[in-house]
Coordinates of C-alpha atoms in Angstrom, one line a residue:
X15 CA -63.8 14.0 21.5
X16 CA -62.8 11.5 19.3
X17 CA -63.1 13.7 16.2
X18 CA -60.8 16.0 18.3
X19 CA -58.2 13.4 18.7
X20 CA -57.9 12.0 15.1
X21 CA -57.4 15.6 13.7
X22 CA -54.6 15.9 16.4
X23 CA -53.6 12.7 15.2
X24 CA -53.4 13.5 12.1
X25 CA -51.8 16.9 12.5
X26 CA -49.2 15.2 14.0
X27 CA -48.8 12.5 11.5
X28 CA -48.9 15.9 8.7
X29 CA -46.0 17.4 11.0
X30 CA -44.0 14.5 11.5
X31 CA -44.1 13.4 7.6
X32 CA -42.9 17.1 6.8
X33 CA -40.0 16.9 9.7
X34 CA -38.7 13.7 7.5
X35 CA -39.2 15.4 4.3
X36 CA -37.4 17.5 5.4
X37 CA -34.5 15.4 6.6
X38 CA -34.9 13.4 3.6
X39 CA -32.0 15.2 1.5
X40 CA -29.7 15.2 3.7
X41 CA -29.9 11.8 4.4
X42 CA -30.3 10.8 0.6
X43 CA -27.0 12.4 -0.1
X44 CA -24.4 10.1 -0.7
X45 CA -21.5 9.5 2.0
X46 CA -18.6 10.9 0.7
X47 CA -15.6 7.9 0.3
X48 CA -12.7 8.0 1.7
X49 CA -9.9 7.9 -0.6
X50 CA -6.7 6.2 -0.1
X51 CA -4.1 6.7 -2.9
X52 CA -0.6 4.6 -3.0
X53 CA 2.0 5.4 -5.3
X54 CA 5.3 3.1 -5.7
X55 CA 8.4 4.7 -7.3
X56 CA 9.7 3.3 -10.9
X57 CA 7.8 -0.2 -10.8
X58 CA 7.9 -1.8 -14.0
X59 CA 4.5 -2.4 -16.2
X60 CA 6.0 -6.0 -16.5
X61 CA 7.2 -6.5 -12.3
X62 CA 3.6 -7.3 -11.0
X63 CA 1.4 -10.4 -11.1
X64 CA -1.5 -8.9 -12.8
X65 CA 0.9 -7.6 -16.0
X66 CA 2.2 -11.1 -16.2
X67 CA 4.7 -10.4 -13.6
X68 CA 4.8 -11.5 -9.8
X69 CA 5.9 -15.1 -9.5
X70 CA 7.0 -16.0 -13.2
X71 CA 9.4 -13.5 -12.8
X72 CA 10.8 -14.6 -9.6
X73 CA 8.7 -11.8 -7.6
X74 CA 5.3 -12.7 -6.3
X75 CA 2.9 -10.1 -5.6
X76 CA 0.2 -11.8 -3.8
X77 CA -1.3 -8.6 -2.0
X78 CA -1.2 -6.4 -5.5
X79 CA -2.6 -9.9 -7.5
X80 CA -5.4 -9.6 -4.9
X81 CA -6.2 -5.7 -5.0
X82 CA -6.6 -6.9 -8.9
X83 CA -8.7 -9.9 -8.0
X84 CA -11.4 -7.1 -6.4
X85 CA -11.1 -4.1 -8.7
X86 CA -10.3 -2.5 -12.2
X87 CA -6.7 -2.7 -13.6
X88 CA -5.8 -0.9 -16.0
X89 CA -3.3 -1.8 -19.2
X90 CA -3.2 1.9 -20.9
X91 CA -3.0 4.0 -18.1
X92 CA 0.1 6.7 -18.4
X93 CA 2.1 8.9 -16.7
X94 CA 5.0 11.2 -17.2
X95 CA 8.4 9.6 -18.2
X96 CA 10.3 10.6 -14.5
X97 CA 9.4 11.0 -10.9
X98 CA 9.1 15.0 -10.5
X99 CA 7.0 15.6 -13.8
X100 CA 4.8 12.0 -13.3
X101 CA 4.0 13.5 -9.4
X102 CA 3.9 16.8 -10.3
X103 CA 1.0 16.0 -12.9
X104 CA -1.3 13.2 -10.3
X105 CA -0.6 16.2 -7.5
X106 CA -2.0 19.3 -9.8
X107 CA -4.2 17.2 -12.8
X108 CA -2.3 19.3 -15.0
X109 CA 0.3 18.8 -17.9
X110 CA 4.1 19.4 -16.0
X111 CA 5.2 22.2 -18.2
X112 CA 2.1 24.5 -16.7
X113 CA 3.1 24.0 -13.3
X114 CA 6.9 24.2 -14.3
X115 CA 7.4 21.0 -12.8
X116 CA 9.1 19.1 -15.9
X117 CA 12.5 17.9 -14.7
X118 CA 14.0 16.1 -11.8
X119 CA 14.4 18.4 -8.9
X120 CA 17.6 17.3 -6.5
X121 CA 18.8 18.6 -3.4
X122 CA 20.5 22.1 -2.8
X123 CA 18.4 23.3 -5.4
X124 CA 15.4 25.0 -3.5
X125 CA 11.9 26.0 -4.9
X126 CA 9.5 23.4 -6.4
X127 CA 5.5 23.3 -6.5
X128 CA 4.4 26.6 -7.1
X129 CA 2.0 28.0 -4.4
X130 CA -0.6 29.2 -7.0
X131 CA -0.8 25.4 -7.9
X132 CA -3.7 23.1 -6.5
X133 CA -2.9 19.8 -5.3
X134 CA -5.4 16.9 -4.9
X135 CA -5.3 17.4 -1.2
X136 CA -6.1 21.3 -1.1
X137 CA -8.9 20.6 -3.6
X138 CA -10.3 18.0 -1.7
X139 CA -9.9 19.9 1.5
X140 CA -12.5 21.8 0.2
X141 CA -15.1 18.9 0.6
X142 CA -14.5 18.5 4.0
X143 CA -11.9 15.8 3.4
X144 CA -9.2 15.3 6.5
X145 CA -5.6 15.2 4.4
X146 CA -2.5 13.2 5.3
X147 CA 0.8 12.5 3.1
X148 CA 3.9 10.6 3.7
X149 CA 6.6 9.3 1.6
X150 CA 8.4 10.3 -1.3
X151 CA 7.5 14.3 -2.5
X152 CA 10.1 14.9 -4.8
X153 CA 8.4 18.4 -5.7
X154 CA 11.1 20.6 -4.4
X155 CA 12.3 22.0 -1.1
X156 CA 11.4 25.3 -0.2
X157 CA 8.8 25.4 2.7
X158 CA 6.0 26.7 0.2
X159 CA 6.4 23.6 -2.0
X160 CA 5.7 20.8 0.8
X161 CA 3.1 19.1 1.2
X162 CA 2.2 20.8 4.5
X163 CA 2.1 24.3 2.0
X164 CA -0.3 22.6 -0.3
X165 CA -3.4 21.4 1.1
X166 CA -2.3 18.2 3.6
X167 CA -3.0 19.0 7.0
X168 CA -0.1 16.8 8.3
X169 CA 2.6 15.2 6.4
X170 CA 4.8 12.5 8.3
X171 CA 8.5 11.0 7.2
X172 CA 8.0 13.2 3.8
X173 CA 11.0 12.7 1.7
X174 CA 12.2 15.2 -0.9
X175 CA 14.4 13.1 -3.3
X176 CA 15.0 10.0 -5.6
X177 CA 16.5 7.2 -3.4
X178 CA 20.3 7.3 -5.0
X179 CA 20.4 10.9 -4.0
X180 CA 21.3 9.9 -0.6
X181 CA 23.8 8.4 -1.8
X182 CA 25.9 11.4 -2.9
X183 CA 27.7 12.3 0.8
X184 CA 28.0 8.9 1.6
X185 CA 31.5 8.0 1.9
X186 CA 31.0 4.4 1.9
X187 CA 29.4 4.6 -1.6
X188 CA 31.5 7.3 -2.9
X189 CA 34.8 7.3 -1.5
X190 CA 36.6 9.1 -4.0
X191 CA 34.2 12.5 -3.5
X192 CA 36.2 15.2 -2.4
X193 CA 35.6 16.4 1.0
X194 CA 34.2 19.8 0.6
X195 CA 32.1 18.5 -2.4
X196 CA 31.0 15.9 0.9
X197 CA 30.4 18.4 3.0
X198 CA 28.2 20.3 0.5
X199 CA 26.4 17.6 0.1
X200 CA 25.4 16.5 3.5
X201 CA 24.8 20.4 4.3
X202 CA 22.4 20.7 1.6
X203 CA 20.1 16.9 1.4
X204 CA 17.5 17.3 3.8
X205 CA 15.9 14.0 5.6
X206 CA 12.5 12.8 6.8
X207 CA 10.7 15.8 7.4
X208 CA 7.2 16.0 9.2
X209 CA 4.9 19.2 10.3
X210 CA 1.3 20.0 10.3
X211 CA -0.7 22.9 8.5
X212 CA 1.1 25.9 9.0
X213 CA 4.0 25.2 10.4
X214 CA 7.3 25.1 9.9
X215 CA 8.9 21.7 8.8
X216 CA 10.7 19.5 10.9
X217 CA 13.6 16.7 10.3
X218 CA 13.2 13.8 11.9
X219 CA 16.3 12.1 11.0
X220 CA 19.5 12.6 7.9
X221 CA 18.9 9.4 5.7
X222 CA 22.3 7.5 4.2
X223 CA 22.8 4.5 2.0
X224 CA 23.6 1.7 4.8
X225 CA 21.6 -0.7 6.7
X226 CA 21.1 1.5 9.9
X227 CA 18.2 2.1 11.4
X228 CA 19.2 4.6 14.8
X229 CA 16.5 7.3 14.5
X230 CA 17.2 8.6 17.9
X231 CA 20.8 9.0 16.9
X232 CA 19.1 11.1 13.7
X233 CA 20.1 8.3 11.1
X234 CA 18.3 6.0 9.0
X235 CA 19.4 4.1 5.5
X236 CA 17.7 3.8 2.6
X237 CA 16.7 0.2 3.3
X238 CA 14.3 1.3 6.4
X239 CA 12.5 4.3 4.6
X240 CA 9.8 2.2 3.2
X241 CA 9.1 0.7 7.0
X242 CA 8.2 4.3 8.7
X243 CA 6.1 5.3 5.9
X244 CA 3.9 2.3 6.2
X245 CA 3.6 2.7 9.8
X246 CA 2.7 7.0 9.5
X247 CA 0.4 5.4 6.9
X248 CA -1.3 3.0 9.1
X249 CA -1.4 5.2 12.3
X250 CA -3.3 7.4 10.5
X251 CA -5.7 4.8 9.0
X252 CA -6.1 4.1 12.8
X253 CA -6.8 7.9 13.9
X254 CA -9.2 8.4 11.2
X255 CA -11.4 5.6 12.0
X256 CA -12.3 7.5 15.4
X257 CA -14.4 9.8 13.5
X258 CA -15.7 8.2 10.7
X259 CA -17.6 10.9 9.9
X260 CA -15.5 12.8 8.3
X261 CA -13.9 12.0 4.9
X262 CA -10.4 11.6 4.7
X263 CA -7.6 11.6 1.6
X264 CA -4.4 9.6 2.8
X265 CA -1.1 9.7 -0.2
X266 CA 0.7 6.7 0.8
X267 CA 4.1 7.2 -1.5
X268 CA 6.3 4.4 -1.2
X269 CA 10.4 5.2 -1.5
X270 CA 10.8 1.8 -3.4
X271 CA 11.4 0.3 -6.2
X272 CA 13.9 3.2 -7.2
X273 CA 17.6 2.6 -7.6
X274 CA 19.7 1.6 -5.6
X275 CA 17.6 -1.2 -4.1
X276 CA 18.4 -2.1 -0.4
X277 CA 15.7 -4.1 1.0
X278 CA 14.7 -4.1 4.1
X279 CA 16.7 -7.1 6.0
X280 CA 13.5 -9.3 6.3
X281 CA 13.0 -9.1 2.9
X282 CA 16.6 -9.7 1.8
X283 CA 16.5 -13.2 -0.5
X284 CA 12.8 -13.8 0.2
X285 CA 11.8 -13.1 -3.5
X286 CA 12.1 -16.3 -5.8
X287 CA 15.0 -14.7 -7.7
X288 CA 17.2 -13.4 -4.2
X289 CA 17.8 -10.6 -6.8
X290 CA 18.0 -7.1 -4.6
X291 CA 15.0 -5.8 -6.8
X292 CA 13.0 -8.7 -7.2
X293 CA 13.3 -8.7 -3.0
X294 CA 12.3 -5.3 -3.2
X295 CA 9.3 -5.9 -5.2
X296 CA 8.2 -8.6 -2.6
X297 CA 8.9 -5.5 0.1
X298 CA 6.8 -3.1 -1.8
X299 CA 3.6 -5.8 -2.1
X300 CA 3.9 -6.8 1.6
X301 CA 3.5 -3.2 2.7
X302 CA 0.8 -2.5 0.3
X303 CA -0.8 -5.3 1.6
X304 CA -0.7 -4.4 5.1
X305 CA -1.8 -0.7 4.5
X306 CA -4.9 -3.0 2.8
X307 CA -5.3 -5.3 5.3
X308 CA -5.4 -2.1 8.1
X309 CA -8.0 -0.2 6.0
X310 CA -10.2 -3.9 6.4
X311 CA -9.6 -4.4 9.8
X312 CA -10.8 -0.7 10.8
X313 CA -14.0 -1.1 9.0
X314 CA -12.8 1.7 6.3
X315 CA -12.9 -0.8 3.4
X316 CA -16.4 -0.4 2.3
X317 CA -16.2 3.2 2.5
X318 CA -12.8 3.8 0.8
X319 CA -12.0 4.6 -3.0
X320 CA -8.2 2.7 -3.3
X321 CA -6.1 3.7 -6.3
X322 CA -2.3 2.2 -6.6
X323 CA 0.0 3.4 -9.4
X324 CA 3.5 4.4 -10.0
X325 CA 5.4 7.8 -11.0
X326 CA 7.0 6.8 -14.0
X327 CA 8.1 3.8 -16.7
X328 CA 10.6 1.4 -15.7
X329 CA 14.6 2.9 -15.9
X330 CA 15.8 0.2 -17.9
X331 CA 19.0 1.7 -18.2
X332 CA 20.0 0.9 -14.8
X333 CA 19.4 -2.7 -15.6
X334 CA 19.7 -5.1 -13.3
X335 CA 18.5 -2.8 -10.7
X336 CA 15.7 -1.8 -12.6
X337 CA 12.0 -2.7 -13.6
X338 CA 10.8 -5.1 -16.6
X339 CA 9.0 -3.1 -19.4
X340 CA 7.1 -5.2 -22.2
X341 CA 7.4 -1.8 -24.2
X342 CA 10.2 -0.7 -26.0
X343 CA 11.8 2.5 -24.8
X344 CA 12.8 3.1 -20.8
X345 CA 12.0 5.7 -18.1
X346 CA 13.3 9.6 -19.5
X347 CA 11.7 8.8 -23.0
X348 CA 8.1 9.3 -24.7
X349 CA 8.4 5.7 -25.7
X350 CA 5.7 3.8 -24.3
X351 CA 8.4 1.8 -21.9
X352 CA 8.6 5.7 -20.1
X353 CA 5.2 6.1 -20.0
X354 CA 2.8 3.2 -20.1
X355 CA 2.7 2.2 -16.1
X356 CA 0.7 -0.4 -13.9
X357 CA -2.6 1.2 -12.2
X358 CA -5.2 -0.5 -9.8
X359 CA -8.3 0.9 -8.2
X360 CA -10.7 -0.6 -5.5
X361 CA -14.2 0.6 -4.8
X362 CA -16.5 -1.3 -3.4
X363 CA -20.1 -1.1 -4.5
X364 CA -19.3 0.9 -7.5
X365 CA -16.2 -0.8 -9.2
X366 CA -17.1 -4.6 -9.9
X367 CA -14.2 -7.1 -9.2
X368 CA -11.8 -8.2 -11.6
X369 CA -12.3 -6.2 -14.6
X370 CA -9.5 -5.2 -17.1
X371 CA -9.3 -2.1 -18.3
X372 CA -7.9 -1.2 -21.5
X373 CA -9.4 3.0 -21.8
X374 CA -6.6 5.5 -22.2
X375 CA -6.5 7.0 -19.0
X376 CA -3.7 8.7 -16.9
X377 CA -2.0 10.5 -13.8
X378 CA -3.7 13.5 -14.8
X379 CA -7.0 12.2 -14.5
X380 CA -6.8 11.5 -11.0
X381 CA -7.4 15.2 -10.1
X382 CA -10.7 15.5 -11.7
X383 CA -12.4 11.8 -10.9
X384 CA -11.4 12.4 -7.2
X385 CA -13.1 15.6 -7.2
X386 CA -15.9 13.9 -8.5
X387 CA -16.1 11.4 -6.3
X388 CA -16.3 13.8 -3.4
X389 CA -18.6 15.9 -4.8
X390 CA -16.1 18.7 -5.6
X391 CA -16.3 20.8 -8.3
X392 CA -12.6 21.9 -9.8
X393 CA -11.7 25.8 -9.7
X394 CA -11.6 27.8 -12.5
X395 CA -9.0 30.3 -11.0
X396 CA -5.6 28.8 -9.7
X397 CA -5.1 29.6 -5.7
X398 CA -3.7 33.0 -6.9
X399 CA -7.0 33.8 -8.3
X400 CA -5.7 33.9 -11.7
X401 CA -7.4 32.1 -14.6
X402 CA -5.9 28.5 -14.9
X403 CA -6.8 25.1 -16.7
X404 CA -6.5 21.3 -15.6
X405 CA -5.7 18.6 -18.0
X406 CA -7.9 16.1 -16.1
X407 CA -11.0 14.4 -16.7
X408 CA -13.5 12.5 -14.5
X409 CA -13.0 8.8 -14.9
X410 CA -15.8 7.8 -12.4
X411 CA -18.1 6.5 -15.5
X412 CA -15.2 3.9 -16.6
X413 CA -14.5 3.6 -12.5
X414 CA -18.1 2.1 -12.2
X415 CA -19.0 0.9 -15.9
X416 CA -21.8 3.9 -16.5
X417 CA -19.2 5.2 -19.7
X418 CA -16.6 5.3 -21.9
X419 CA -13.6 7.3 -20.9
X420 CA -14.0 11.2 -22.2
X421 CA -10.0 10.8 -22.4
X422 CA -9.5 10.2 -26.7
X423 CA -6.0 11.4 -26.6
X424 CA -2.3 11.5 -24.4
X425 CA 0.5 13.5 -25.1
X426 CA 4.2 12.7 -24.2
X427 CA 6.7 15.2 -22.9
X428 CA 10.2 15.3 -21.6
X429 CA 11.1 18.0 -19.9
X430 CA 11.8 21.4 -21.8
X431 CA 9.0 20.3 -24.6
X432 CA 5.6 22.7 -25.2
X433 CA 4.8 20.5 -27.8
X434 CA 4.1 16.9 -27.2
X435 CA 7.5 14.8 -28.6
X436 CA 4.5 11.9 -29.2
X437 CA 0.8 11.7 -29.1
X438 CA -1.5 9.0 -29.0
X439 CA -4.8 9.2 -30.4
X440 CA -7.2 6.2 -30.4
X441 CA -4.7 3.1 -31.1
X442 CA -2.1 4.9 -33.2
X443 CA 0.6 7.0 -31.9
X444 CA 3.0 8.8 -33.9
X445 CA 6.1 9.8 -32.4
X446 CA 8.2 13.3 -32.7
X447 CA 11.0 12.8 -30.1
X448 CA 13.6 10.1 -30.7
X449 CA 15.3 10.3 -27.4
X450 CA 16.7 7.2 -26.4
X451 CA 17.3 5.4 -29.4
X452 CA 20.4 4.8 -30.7
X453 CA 20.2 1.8 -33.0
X454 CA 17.8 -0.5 -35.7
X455 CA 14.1 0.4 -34.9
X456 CA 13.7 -3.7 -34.3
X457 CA 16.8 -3.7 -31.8
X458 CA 15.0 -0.8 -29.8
X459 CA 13.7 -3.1 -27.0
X460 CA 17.5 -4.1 -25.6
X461 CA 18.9 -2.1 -23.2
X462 CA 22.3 -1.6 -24.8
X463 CA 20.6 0.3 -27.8
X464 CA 18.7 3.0 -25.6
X465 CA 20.2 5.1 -24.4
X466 CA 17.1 6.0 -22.4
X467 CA 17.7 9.1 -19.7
X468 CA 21.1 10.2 -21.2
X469 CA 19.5 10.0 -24.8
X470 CA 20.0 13.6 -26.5
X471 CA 16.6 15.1 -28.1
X472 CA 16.3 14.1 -31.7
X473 CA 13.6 15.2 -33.6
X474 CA 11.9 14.3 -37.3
X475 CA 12.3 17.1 -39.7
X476 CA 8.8 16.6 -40.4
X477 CA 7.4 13.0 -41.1
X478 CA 6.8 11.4 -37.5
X479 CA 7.4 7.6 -37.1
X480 CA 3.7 6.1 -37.0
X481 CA 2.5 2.6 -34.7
X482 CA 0.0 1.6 -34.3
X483 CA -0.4 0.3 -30.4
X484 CA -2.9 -2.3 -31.1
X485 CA -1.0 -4.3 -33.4
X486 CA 2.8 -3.0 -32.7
X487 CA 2.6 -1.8 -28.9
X488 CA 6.2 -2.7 -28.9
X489 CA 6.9 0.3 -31.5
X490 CA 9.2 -2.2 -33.9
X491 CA 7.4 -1.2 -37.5
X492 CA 6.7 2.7 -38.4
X493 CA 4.0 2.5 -40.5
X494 CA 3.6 6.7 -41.5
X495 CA 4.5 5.4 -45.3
X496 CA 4.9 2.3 -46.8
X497 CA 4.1 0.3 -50.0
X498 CA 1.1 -1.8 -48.0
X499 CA 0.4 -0.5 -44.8
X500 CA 0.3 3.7 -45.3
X501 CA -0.8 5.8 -42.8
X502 CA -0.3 9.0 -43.3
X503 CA -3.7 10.0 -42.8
X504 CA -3.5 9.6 -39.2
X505 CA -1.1 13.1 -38.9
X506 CA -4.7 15.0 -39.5
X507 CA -6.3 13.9 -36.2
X508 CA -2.6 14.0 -34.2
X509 CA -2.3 17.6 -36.0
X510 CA -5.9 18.4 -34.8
X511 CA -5.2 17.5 -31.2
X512 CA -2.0 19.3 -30.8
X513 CA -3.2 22.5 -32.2
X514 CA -5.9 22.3 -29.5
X515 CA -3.0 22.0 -27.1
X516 CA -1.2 24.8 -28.3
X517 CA -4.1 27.2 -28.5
X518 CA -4.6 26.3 -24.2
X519 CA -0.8 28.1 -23.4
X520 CA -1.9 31.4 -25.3
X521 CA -5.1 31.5 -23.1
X522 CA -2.9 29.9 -20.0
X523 CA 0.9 30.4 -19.9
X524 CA 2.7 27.9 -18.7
X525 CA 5.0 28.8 -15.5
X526 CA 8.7 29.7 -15.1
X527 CA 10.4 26.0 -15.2
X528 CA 10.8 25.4 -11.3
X529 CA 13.9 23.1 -12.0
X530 CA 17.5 23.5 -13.4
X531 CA 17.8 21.9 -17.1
X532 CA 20.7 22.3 -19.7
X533 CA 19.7 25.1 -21.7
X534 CA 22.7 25.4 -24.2
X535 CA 24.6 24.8 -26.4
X536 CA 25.6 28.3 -27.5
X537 CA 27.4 28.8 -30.1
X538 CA 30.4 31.4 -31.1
X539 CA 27.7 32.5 -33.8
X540 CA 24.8 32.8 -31.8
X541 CA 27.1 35.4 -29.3
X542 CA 27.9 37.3 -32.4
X543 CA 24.3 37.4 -33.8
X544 CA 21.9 38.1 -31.0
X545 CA 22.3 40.9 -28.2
X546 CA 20.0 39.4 -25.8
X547 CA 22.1 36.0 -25.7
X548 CA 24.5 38.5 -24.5
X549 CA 22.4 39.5 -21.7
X550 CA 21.4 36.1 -20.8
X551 CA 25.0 35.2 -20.2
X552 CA 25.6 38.4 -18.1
X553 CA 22.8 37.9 -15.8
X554 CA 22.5 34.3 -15.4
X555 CA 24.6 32.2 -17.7
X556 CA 24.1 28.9 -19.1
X557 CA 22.2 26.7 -16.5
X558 CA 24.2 22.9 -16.0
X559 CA 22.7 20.7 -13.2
X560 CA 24.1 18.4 -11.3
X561 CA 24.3 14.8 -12.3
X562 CA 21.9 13.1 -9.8
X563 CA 20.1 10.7 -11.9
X564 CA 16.2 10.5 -12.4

């Protein structure tokens, strides 16, 4: 009897031990993080505490100082040099010209984000993750270029434009604007607009450049934009933590600091410097800091991957609304002022606190290291199902200190360019492009000798201008050929990366440019010479944008 009851025992025991190896995977597998991703508009590398910034520059960032404090910043991360492009390329993971996203889209114009592209929410939608966006878009207008289109399952208070563009049928900023060109305007510019999956978008209200906040009368200014996408931010945070079983992705894009500046009224004077940007600032890191302080409160913190960055390099040229840029060069150039941008991420458990990052790492790589982080792997075919490449690589190793950043190389683009108008490899950069400058290489840095955004391409015939970013990250003293410092070997490894580059558009093509650039001049001789100029100016003419800015 008793021999009976120990083998029954034991069977038992032998089933029950199976049972939890079999549960034992599933259980061993890693829970999936949440990711929350915030992204400010044109903030300086020099406006924020941790980049020497904050309150020795009349602006204190208390709530940014302390996402520092517990995570990885990062002094040589880079984006694109304007807001569509620089979005365009942490949405898709892939260079702007492939996606045709390389120039500021503005309103009236239609189109945008192509549907074949992936977007870090419809990538990560296929790990289970629960999607959300709100803020600033600026990746066109047509329905199949929204958010909603492309992967987020809602999107709340999504605005399609830079700030100033709201500006353009307001009579109180632009009196002298003829009416019809007013009424064109205000017909065209659309305002918040929110809508699930699916579904058509709605507007919530027009936005204007005044201090009015009358949403049920279908108006609010610029100054109040920032306030409703901290609060769709939050009550999502707050629906989210109801089912904390399932992973969610949250873009949090915040409609400051770009021009014009119109703080909130709370905000107004509260910065050290009462300067309408430095007030700004302070806006900006108070409503990070309560979208951080939310995500603690709910219990999310310990689960959640938190990555902060910014579009773009400072627009000096709209100094003194503008951002501070240790580098010389501004916002619309592949200067490293344009380029190099502020970049902050939190993980708990896998990123140790504190630590400075100095790895050349990017926008683009957000695509890839996300995907890895939720256990994603990246398609191979676009959602088309045609072949298709990312420019992205998985940054989790420098995230949590395993290994060195796969990332050896960054190229710069402006707009129309294929080919890079600057690389970096390693420390030296050697730059192609001379937009912007229009002075004495050593007088570079002052405003009034960049021309910046309205700086026409000017390219070497040949010989690049050489720096080398660990000694001369202010790009003063070209050192491509000199009688001491000669670098001219450096051209064989920049040579060796492009022509990597170039071979990926004959195995990928890039797509139809999704915004409206300047594509002359065209000369008498040209018209004379070539038939299919002829053609061109038949069918379509010369292409001439409006002037809306960056």
């Amino acid at each position: 009897m008793r021999t009976f009851q120990f083998r029954g025992l034991s069977v038992c025991c032998l089933m029950l031990v199976g049972l939890l190896g079999m549960a034992l995977p599933g259980e061993a597998e890693a829970k999936k993080p949440n990711i929350l991703f915030i992204v400010s508009d044109d903030t300086g590398y020099g406006d924020l505490g941790p980049y020497g910034g904050g309150t020795g520059r009349g602006m204190p960032t208390p709530n940014i100082d302390k996402m520092a404090e517990e995570g990885m910043t990062f002094f040589s991360f880079y984006a694109q040099p304007s807001c569509t492009p620089g979005r365009a390329a942490m949405q898709t993971g892939r260079i702007p010209n492939r996606s045709g996203m390389t120039t500021v889209a503005f309103q009236g114009q239609g189109g945008g984000l192509p549907q074949a592209e992936w977007t870090l929410a419809s990538v990560l939608k296929k790990g289970g993750y629960r999607t959300y966006f709100t803020g600033k878009w600026h990746l066109g207008e047509s329905d199949y270029a929204l958010p909603n289109a492309h992967g987020y399952d809602v999107m709340e208070h999504c605005f399609l434009y830079h700030c100033n563009a709201y500006t353009y049928g307001d009579p109180e900023w632009f009196p002298d604007m003829p009416e019809k060109m007013r009424e064109l305007f205000q017909k065209v510019t659309k305002g918040s607009l929110s809508g699930k999956a699916g579904e058509a978008p709605k507007e919530d209200f027009k936005v204007n450049g005044e201090y009015v906040d009358k949403p049920e009368e279908g108006i609010v200014g610029i100054p109040f934009l920032d306030k409703y996408v901290e609060q769709s931010g939050i009550a999502f945070l707050e629906e989210a933590a109801k089912n904390p079983d399932q992973p969610f992705f949250i873009n949090i894009n915040f409609m400051k600091v770009h021009q014009p500046n119109l703080p909130a009224p709370e905000f107004i004077h509260k910065s050290l410097s009462k300067t309408k940007y430095a007030d700004s600032i302070v806006e900006l890191d108070t409503r990070i800091g309560n979208v951080m302080k939310k995500l603690e409160e709910l219990g999310l913190a310990e689960d959640t991957l938190v990555f902060y960055t910014t579009d773009n390099g400072a627009w000096q040229d709209v100094y003194p609304d503008s951002g501070y840029t240790p580098f010389r060069g501004t916002k619309g150039t592949v200067r490293e002022g344009g380029n190099r941008v502020p970049a902050i991420a939190i993980w708990p458990g896998k990123i140790k606190p504190g630590v400075r990052n100095h790895d050349i790492i990017g926008g683009l790589d957000l695509m890839a290291t996300f995907a890895s982080a939720a256990g994603v792997e990246l398609p191979k075919n676009d959602r088309e199902d045609k072949p298709m490449m990312f420019d992205s690589h998985d940054m989790i190793p420098v995230l949590t200190g395993t290994g060195e950043s796969p990332r050896k190389a960054w190229f710069y683009f402006t707009e129309n360019e294929l080919s890079p108008g600057a690389i970096r490899v390693a420390n030296y950069k050697a730059v192609f492009n001379l937009r912007g400058d229009d002075g004495q290489a050593t007088g570079g840095l002052a405003v009034d000798s960049n021309l910046g955004w309205k700086g026409a391409e000017k390219y070497v015939a040949g010989v690049p201008q050489i720096f080398d970013l660990y000694q001369d990250p202010q790009e003063r003293y070209d050192i491509f050929m000199n009688n001491y410092t000669e670098r001219t070997w450096t051209l064989v490894g920049f040579n060796m990366a492009v022509a990597e580059l170039m071979k990926t558009y004959a195995k990928y093509p890039p797509r139809k440019l999704q915004s409206e650039i300047y594509t002359g001049p065209v000369t008498i001789s040209d018209y004379e010479r070539y038939e299919d100029v002829r053609e061109i100016l038949k069918k379509g003419g010369i292409a001439i944008p409006l002037p809306t800015g960056n």
